[in-house]
mmCIF file with all atom_site columns, C-alpha atoms in Angstrom:
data_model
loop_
_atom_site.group_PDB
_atom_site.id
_atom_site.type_symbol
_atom_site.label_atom_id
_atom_site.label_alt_id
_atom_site.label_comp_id
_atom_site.label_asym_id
_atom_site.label_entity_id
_atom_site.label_seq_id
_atom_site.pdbx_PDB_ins_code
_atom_site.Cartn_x
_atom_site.Cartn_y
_atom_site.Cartn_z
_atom_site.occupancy
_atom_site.B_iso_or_equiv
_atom_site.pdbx_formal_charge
_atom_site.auth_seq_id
_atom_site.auth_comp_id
_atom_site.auth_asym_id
_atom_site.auth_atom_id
_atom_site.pdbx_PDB_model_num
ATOM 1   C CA . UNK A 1 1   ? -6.975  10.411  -22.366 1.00 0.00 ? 284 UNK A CA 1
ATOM 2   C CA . UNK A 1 2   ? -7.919  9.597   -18.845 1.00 0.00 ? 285 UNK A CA 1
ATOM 3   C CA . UNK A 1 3   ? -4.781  10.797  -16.394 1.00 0.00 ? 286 UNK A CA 1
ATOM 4   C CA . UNK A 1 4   ? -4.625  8.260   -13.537 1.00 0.00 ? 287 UNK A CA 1
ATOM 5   C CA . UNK A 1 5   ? -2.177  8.537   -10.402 1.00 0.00 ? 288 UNK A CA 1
ATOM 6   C CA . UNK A 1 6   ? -1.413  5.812   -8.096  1.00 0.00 ? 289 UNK A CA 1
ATOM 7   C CA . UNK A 1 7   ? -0.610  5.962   -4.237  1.00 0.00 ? 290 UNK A CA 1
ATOM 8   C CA . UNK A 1 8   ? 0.820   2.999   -2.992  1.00 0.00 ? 291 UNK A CA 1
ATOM 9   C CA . UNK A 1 9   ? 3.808   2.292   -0.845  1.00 0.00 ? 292 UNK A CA 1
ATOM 10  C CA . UNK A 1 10  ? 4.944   -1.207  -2.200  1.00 0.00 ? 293 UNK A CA 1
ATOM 11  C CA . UNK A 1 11  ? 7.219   -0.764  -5.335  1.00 0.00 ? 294 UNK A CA 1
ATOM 12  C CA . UNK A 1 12  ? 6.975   -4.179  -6.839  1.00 0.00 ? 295 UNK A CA 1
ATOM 13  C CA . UNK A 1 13  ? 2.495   -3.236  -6.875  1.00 0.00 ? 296 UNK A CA 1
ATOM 14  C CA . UNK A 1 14  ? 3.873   0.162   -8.037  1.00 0.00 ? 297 UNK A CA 1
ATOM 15  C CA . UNK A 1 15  ? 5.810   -1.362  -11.515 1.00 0.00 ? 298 UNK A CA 1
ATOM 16  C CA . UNK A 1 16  ? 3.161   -4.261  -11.486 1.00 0.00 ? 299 UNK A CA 1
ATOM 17  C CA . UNK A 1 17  ? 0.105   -1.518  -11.681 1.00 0.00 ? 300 UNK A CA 1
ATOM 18  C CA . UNK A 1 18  ? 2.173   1.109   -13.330 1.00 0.00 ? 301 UNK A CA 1
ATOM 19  C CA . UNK A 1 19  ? 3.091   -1.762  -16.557 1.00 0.00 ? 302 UNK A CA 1
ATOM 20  C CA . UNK A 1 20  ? -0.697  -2.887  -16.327 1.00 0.00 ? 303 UNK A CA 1
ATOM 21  C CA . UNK A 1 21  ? -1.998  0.726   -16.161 1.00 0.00 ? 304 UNK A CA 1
ATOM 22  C CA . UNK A 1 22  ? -0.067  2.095   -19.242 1.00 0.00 ? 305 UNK A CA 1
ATOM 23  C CA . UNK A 1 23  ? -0.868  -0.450  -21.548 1.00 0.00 ? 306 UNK A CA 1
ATOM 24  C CA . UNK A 1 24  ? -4.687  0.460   -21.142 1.00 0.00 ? 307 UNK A CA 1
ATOM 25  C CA . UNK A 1 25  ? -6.327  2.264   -24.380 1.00 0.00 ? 308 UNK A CA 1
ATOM 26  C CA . UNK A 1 26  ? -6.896  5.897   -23.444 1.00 0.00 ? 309 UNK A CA 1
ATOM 27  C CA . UNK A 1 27  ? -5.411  6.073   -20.140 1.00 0.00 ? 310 UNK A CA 1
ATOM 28  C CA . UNK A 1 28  ? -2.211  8.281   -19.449 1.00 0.00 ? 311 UNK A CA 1
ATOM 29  C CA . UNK A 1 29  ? -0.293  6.966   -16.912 1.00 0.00 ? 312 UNK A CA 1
ATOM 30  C CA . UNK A 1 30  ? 0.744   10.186  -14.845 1.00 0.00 ? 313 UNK A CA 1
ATOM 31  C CA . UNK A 1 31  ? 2.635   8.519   -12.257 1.00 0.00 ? 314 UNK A CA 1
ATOM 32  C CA . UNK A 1 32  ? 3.335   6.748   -8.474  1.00 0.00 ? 315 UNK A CA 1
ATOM 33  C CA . UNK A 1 33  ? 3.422   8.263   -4.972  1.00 0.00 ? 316 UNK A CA 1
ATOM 34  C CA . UNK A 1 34  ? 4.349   6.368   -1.542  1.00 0.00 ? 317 UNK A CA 1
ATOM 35  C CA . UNK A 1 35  ? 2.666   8.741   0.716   1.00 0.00 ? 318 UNK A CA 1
ATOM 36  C CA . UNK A 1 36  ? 0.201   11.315  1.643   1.00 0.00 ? 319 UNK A CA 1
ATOM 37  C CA . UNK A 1 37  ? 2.472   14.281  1.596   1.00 0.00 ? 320 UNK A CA 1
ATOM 38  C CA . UNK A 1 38  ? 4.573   13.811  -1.862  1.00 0.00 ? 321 UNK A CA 1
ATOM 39  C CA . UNK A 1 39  ? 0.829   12.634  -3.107  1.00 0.00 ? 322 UNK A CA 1
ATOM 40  C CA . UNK A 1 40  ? -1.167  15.190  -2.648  1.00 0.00 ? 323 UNK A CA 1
ATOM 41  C CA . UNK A 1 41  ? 1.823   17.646  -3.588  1.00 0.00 ? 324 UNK A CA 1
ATOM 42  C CA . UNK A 1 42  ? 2.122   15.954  -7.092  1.00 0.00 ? 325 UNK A CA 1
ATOM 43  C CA . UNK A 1 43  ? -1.354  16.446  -7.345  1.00 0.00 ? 326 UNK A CA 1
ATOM 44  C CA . UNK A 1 44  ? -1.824  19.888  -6.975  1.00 0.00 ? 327 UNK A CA 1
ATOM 45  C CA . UNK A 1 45  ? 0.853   20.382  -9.617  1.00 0.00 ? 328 UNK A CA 1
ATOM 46  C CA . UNK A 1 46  ? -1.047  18.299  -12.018 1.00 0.00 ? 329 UNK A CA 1
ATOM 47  C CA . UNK A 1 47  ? -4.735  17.245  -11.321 1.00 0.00 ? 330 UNK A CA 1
ATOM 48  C CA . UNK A 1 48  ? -5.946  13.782  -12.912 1.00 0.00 ? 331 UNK A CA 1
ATOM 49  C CA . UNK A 1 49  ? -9.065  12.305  -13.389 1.00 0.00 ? 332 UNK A CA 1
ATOM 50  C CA . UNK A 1 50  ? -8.485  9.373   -11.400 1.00 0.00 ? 333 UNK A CA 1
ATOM 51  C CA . UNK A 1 51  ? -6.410  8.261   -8.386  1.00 0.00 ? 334 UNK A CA 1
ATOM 52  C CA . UNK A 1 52  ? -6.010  4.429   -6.830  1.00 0.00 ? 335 UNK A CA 1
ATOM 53  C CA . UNK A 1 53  ? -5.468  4.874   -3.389  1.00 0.00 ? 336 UNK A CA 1
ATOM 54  C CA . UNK A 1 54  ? -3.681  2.290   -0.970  1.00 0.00 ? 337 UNK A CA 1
ATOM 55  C CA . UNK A 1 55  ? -4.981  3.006   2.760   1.00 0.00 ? 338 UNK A CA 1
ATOM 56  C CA . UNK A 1 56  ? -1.987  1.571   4.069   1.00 0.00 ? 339 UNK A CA 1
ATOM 57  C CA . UNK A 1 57  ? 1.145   4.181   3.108   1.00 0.00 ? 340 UNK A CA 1
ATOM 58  C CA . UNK A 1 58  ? 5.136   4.850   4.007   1.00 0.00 ? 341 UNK A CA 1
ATOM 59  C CA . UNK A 1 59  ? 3.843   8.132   5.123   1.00 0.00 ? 342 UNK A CA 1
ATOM 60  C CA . UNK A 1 60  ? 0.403   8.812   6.058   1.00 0.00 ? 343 UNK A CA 1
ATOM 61  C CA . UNK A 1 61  ? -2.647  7.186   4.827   1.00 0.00 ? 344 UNK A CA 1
ATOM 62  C CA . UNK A 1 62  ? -4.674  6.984   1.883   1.00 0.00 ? 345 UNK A CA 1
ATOM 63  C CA . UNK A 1 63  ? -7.893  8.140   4.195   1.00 0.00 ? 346 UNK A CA 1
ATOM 64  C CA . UNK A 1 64  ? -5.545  11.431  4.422   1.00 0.00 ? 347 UNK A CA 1
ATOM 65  C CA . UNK A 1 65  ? -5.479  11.821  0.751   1.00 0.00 ? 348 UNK A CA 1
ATOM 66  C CA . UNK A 1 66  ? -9.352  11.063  0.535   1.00 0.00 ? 349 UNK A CA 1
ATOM 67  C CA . UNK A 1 67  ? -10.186 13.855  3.254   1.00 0.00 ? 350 UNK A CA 1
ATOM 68  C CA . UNK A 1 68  ? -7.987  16.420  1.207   1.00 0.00 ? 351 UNK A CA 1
ATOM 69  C CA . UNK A 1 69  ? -9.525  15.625  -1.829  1.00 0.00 ? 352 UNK A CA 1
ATOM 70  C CA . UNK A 1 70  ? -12.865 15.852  -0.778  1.00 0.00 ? 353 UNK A CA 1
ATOM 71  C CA . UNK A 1 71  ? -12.378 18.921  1.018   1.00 0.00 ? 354 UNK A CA 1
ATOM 72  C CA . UNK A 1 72  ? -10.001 21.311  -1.020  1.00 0.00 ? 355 UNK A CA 1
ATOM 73  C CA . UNK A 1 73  ? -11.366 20.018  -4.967  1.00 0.00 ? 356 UNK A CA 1
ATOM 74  C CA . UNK A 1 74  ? -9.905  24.174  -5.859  1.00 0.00 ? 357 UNK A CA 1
ATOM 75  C CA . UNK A 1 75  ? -6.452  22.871  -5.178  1.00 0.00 ? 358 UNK A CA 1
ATOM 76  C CA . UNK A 1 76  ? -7.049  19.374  -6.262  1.00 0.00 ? 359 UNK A CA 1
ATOM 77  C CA . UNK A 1 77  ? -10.029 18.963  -8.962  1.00 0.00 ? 360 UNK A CA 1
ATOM 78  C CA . UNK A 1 78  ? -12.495 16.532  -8.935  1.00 0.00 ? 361 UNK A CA 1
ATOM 79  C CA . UNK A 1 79  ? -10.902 13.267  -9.545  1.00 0.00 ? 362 UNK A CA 1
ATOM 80  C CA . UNK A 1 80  ? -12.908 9.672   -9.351  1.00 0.00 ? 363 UNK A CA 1
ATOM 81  C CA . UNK A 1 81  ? -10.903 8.087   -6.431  1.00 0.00 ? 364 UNK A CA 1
ATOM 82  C CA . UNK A 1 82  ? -11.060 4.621   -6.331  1.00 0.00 ? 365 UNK A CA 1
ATOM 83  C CA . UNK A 1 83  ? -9.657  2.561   -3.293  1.00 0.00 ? 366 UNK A CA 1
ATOM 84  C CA . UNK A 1 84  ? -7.023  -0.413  -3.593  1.00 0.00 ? 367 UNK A CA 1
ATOM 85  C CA . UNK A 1 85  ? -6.521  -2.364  -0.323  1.00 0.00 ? 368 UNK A CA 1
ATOM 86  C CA . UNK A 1 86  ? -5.514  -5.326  1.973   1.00 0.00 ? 369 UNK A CA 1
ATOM 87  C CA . UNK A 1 87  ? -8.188  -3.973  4.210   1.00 0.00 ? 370 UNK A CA 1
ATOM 88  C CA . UNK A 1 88  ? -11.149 -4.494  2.300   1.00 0.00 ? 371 UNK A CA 1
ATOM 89  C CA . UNK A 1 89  ? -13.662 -5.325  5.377   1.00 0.00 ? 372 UNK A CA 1
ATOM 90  C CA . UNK A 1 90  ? -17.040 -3.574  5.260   1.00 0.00 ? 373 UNK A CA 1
ATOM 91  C CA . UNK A 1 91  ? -15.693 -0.522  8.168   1.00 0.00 ? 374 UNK A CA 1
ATOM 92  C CA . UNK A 1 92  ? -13.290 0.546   6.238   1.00 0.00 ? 375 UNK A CA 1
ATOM 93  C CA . UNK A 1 93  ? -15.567 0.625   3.087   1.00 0.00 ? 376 UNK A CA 1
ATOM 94  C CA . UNK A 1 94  ? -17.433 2.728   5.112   1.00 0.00 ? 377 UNK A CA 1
ATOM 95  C CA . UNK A 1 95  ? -15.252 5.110   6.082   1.00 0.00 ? 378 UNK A CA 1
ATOM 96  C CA . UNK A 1 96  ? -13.933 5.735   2.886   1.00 0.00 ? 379 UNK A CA 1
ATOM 97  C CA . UNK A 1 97  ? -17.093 5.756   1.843   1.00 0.00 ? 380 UNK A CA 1
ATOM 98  C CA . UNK A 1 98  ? -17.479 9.192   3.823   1.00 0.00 ? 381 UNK A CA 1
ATOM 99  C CA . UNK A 1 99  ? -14.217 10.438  2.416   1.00 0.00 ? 382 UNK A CA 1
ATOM 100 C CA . UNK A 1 100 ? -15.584 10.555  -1.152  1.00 0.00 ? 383 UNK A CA 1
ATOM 101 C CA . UNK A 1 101 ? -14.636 7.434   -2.271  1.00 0.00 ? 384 UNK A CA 1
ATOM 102 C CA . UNK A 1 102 ? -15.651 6.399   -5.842  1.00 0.00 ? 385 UNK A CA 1
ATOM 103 C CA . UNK A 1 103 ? -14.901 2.293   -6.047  1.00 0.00 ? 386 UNK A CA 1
ATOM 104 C CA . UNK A 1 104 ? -13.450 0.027   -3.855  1.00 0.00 ? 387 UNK A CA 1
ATOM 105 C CA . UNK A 1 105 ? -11.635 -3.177  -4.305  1.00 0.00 ? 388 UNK A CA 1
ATOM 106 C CA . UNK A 1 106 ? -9.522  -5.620  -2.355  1.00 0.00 ? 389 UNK A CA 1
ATOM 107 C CA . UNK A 1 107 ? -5.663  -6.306  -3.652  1.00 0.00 ? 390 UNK A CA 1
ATOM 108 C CA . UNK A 1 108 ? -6.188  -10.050 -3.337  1.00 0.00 ? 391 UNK A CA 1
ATOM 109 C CA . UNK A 1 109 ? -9.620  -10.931 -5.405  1.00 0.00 ? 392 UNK A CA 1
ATOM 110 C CA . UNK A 1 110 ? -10.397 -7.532  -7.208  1.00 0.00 ? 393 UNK A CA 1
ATOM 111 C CA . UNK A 1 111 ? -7.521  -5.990  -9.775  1.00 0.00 ? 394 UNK A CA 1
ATOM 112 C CA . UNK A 1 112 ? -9.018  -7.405  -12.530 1.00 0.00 ? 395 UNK A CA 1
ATOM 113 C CA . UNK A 1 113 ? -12.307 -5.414  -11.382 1.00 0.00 ? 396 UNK A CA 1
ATOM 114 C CA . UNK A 1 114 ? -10.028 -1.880  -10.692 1.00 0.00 ? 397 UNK A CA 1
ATOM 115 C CA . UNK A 1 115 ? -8.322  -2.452  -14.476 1.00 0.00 ? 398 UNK A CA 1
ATOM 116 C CA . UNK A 1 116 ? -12.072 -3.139  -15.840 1.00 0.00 ? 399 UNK A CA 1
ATOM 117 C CA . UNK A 1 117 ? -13.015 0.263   -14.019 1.00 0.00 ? 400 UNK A CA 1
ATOM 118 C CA . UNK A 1 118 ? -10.096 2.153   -15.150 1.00 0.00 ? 401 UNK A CA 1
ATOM 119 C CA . UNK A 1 119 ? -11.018 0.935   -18.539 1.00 0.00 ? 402 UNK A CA 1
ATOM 120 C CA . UNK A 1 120 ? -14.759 2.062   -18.113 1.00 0.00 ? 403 UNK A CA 1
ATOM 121 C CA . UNK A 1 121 ? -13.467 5.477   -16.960 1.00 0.00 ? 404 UNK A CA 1
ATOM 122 C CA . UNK A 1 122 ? -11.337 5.597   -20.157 1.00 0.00 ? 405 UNK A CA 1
ATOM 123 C CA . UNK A 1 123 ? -14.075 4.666   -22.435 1.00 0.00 ? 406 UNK A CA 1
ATOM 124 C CA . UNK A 1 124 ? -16.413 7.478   -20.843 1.00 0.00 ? 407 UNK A CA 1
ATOM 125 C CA . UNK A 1 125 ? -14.232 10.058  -20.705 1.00 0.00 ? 408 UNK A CA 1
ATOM 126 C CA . UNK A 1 126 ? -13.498 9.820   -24.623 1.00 0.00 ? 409 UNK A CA 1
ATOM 127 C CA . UNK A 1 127 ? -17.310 10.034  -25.114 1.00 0.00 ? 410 UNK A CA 1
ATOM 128 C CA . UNK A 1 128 ? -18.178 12.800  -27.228 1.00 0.00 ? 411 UNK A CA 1
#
């Protein structure tokens, strides 16, 4: 099973993703953060193989979480970290681009593309 953790701030994205997430074949739901701190705590209690990352967050920014995830992968792991935001313009691609980033895909035209990468991930990881 692939373990995937969101970070996002809105609640009604965080049951709309959450519901949508879950019901994916091989892909273990592990949860929802609103911000940088209580993220990157949950995830050094339990690494997963995949975070979506808002940029925009109650409490600092997804660009945070990138950083400490590219920088500190003892505490963290190596997850795939794939980036789900209202600020999909090519600078910010870039810069999380430099944080590690994985994918990237805009809120507005591109879930369908995250859930068809999730699913990819899935499939992979349950390669023998």
């Amino acid at each position: 099973m692939l373990k995937v953790f969101l970070i996002e701030d809105s609640v009604l994205l965080q049951e709309l993703l959450a519901g949508m997430l879950s019901e994916l074949d091989g892909v273990d739901f592990c949860g929802c953060a609103e911000g940088e701190t209580e993220a990157l705590q949950r995830l050094a209690e339990a690494p997963v193989d995949l975070v979506i990352i808002d940029i925009e967050l109650r409490q600092g920014s997804g660009i945070g979480v990138l950083d400490a995830l590219q920088t500190d992968s003892d505490l963290y792991g190596s997850p795939r970290k794939a980036v789900l935001t209202n600020y999909a313009h090519a600078t910010m691609r870039q810069r999380c681009e430099r944080f590690g980033m994985d994918a990237f895909f805009d809120k507005s035209l591109h879930i369908n593309q995250l859930f068809d990468y999730v699913a990819e991930a899935a499939h992979t990881k349950s390669m023998p």
